[in-house]
GROMACS .gro file of C-alpha atoms in nm:
model
  188
    1MET     CA    1  -0.755  -0.280   2.124
    2SER     CA    2  -0.747   0.061   2.282
    3ALA     CA    3  -0.870   0.362   2.094
    4PRO     CA    4  -0.531   0.527   2.084
    5LEU     CA    5  -0.359   0.229   1.945
    6VAL     CA    6  -0.645   0.184   1.673
    7TYR     CA    7  -0.580   0.573   1.607
    8GLN     CA    8  -0.224   0.476   1.556
    9TYR     CA    9  -0.256   0.243   1.285
   10GLN     CA   10  -0.515   0.488   1.119
   11ARG     CA   11  -0.273   0.774   1.085
   12ALA     CA   12  -0.213   0.879   0.722
   13LEU     CA   13   0.133   0.779   0.608
   14GLY     CA   14   0.246   1.154   0.578
   15GLU     CA   15   0.178   1.206   0.914
   16ILE     CA   16   0.382   0.925   1.021
   17LEU     CA   17   0.654   1.016   0.809
   18ASP     CA   18   0.676   1.368   0.917
   19ALA     CA   19   0.670   1.278   1.292
   20ALA     CA   20   0.969   1.039   1.219
   21LEU     CA   21   1.148   1.298   1.022
   22ARG     CA   22   1.095   1.546   1.291
   23ILE     CA   23   1.245   1.330   1.550
   24VAL     CA   24   1.549   1.256   1.356
   25MET     CA   25   1.629   1.595   1.245
   26GLY     CA   26   1.576   1.739   1.601
   27GLU     CA   27   1.797   1.474   1.755
   28LEU     CA   28   2.082   1.477   1.487
   29GLN     CA   29   2.037   1.864   1.454
   30VAL     CA   30   1.994   1.847   1.081
   31ALA     CA   31   1.846   2.120   0.883
   32ARG     CA   32   1.754   1.906   0.562
   33GLY     CA   33   1.596   1.566   0.551
   34ALA     CA   34   1.350   1.361   0.342
   35LEU     CA   35   1.188   1.022   0.369
   36PHE     CA   36   1.124   0.841   0.048
   37VAL     CA   37   0.881   0.534   0.019
   38ALA     CA   38   0.992   0.241  -0.196
   39GLU     CA   39   0.779   0.215  -0.527
   40GLY     CA   40   0.979  -0.078  -0.687
   41GLU     CA   41   1.344  -0.215  -0.706
   42GLY     CA   42   1.561   0.073  -0.633
   43LEU     CA   43   1.290   0.338  -0.685
   44PHE     CA   44   1.180   0.567  -0.419
   45ARG     CA   45   0.910   0.839  -0.388
   46ARG     CA   46   0.957   1.159  -0.163
   47ARG     CA   47   0.641   1.142   0.071
   48ALA     CA   48   0.775   1.378   0.348
   49GLY     CA   49   1.061   1.653   0.369
   50ARG     CA   50   1.175   1.916   0.576
   51GLY     CA   51   1.416   2.176   0.486
   52VAL     CA   52   1.402   2.074   0.141
   53GLY     CA   53   1.349   2.286  -0.174
   54SER     CA   54   1.279   2.249  -0.522
   55ASP     CA   55   1.611   2.099  -0.564
   56CYS     CA   56   1.487   1.793  -0.386
   57PRO     CA   57   1.362   1.520  -0.617
   58GLU     CA   58   1.019   1.384  -0.612
   59ARG     CA   59   1.196   1.049  -0.704
   60LEU     CA   60   1.522   0.898  -0.607
   61GLU     CA   61   1.668   0.610  -0.803
   62LEU     CA   62   1.956   0.412  -0.627
   63LEU     CA   63   2.037   0.101  -0.489
   64PRO     CA   64   1.975   0.126  -0.118
   65PRO     CA   65   2.262   0.056   0.135
   66GLU     CA   66   2.239  -0.216   0.394
   67GLY     CA   67   2.277   0.045   0.665
   68PRO     CA   68   2.321   0.412   0.708
   69LYS     CA   69   2.596   0.542   0.471
   70GLU     CA   70   2.732   0.858   0.400
   71THR     CA   71   2.671   0.965   0.046
   72ALA     CA   72   2.947   0.975  -0.218
   73ALA     CA   73   3.018   1.262  -0.460
   74GLY     CA   74   2.801   1.233  -0.757
   75ASP     CA   75   2.567   0.947  -0.653
   76PRO     CA   76   2.179   1.047  -0.662
   77ALA     CA   77   2.139   1.107  -0.295
   78GLU     CA   78   2.423   1.345  -0.276
   79ARG     CA   79   2.304   1.537  -0.583
   80ALA     CA   80   1.973   1.573  -0.413
   81GLY     CA   81   2.165   1.752  -0.097
   82PHE     CA   82   2.187   1.459   0.134
   83ALA     CA   83   2.508   1.383   0.332
   84LEU     CA   84   2.368   1.058   0.456
   85VAL     CA   85   2.109   0.786   0.357
   86CYS     CA   86   1.975   0.514   0.598
   87PRO     CA   87   1.724   0.236   0.471
   88VAL     CA   88   1.425   0.150   0.652
   89ARG     CA   89   1.426  -0.222   0.627
   90ARG     CA   90   1.225  -0.519   0.710
   91ALA     CA   91   1.322  -0.880   0.648
   92GLY     CA   92   1.592  -0.768   0.416
   93ARG     CA   93   1.341  -0.555   0.206
   94THR     CA   94   1.387  -0.190   0.200
   95VAL     CA   95   1.032  -0.005   0.274
   96ALA     CA   96   1.168   0.353   0.290
   97LEU     CA   97   1.480   0.560   0.261
   98LEU     CA   98   1.575   0.840   0.479
   99GLY     CA   99   1.796   1.110   0.347
  100LEU     CA  100   1.948   1.364   0.571
  101GLY     CA  101   2.171   1.672   0.493
  102PRO     CA  102   2.484   1.786   0.660
  103ARG     CA  103   2.465   1.817   1.042
  104ALA     CA  104   2.486   2.180   1.208
  105GLU     CA  105   2.826   2.312   1.219
  106GLY     CA  106   2.955   2.060   0.983
  107ARG     CA  107   2.990   1.791   1.253
  108ALA     CA  108   3.020   1.409   1.122
  109PHE     CA  109   2.785   1.133   1.169
  110GLY     CA  110   2.970   0.938   1.423
  111ARG     CA  111   2.898   0.567   1.575
  112GLU     CA  112   2.659   0.691   1.798
  113GLU     CA  113   2.446   0.897   1.545
  114LEU     CA  114   2.452   0.589   1.317
  115GLY     CA  115   2.327   0.359   1.582
  116PHE     CA  116   2.065   0.591   1.685
  117LEU     CA  117   1.938   0.589   1.315
  118GLU     CA  118   1.957   0.208   1.301
  119SER     CA  119   1.748   0.194   1.598
  120LEU     CA  120   1.499   0.438   1.516
  121THR     CA  121   1.440   0.300   1.164
  122ALA     CA  122   1.393  -0.040   1.297
  123CYS     CA  123   1.111   0.112   1.501
  124ALA     CA  124   0.963   0.304   1.240
  125VAL     CA  125   0.928   0.024   1.003
  126ALA     CA  126   0.598  -0.125   1.141
  127PRO     CA  127   0.436   0.220   1.159
  128ILE     CA  128   0.541   0.308   0.798
  129GLU     CA  129   0.447  -0.019   0.668
  130ASN     CA  130   0.087   0.013   0.862
  131GLY     CA  131   0.046   0.364   0.698
  132MET     CA  132   0.112   0.235   0.363
  133ILE     CA  133  -0.143  -0.062   0.429
  134TYR     CA  134  -0.408   0.191   0.552
  135GLU     CA  135  -0.335   0.402   0.237
  136GLU     CA  136  -0.390   0.106   0.007
  137LEU     CA  137  -0.717   0.009   0.189
  138ARG     CA  138  -0.848   0.333   0.168
  139ARG     CA  139  -0.783   0.354  -0.216
  140ALA     CA  140  -0.952  -0.011  -0.247
  141ASN     CA  141  -1.261   0.114  -0.055
  142GLU     CA  142  -1.306   0.436  -0.260
  143SER     CA  143  -1.293   0.217  -0.574
  144LEU     CA  144  -1.531  -0.045  -0.445
  145ALA     CA  145  -1.774   0.230  -0.344
  146LEU     CA  146  -1.766   0.366  -0.680
  147LYS     CA  147  -1.835   0.026  -0.806
  148VAL     CA  148  -2.137  -0.010  -0.564
  149PHE     CA  149  -2.260   0.314  -0.697
  150GLN     CA  150  -2.248   0.211  -1.057
  151LEU     CA  151  -2.400  -0.111  -0.989
  152GLU     CA  152  -2.688   0.044  -0.818
  153GLY     CA  153  -2.740   0.275  -1.099
  154LEU     CA  154  -2.747  -0.021  -1.358
  155PHE     CA  155  -2.986  -0.202  -1.113
  156ASP     CA  156  -3.215   0.089  -1.097
  157ILE     CA  157  -3.224   0.102  -1.481
  158GLY     CA  158  -3.292  -0.270  -1.486
  159ARG     CA  159  -3.586  -0.246  -1.229
  160GLU     CA  160  -3.751   0.032  -1.432
  161LEU     CA  161  -3.724  -0.163  -1.771
  162SER     CA  162  -3.904  -0.471  -1.619
  163THR     CA  163  -4.152  -0.280  -1.429
  164SER     CA  164  -4.243   0.022  -1.634
  165LEU     CA  165  -4.344   0.094  -2.004
  166ASP     CA  166  -4.325   0.447  -1.976
  167GLN     CA  167  -4.057   0.541  -2.209
  168ASP     CA  168  -4.001   0.895  -2.111
  169GLU     CA  169  -3.943   0.772  -1.747
  170ILE     CA  170  -3.690   0.527  -1.885
  171VAL     CA  171  -3.516   0.756  -2.095
  172ARG     CA  172  -3.480   1.004  -1.785
  173LEU     CA  173  -3.333   0.726  -1.556
  174VAL     CA  174  -3.092   0.613  -1.811
  175MET     CA  175  -2.968   0.957  -1.908
  176ALA     CA  176  -2.946   1.044  -1.536
  177THR     CA  177  -2.769   0.723  -1.447
  178VAL     CA  178  -2.518   0.775  -1.730
  179CYS     CA  179  -2.443   1.131  -1.642
  180LEU     CA  180  -2.382   1.018  -1.261
  181LEU     CA  181  -2.139   0.723  -1.389
  182TYR     CA  182  -1.960   0.943  -1.617
  183THR     CA  183  -1.902   1.205  -1.367
  184SER     CA  184  -1.804   0.937  -1.112
  185ASP     CA  185  -1.554   0.787  -1.359
  186ALA     CA  186  -1.396   1.122  -1.440
  187ALA     CA  187  -1.340   1.181  -1.075
  188ASP     CA  188  -1.167   0.847  -1.039
   0.00000   0.00000   0.00000
């Protein structure tokens, strides 16, 4: 695998989402947009936003449409200031949700724009999923590194107990290890 390709898969999810949002907003001439990543059935968390203020929710709860759809008055996406929502789907499962504000000069989203969105979301699903997997692996690695650190501390205590009878040294090692383990747990 080439270095640029490896780098593509190691990009942070936020960077991937920001890039996708910039492309869509520039092409469709929209001043407001956000990408929400699925957290559960009908629940999405905002992971990227451009032109959104404090009125844009961190979480959006709605049943995603099958394809790009203009928002209806009173639905959660419309209340968040989006004129259109578009699911990012793979195998019938919604991975993310794209919310877009009104187009410049009040123009409507026509068939050409909706087709563009469908094509773009079909291309964006793989990098978004890869970014999500990368984040999950990074969190798992951090957790494992902490566990290894904790086990090494306990191993040091066990080794000292089995090789030394110096009570002061054992107490010092136990206290130091407990302090390190406590601070590493507090940081987690």
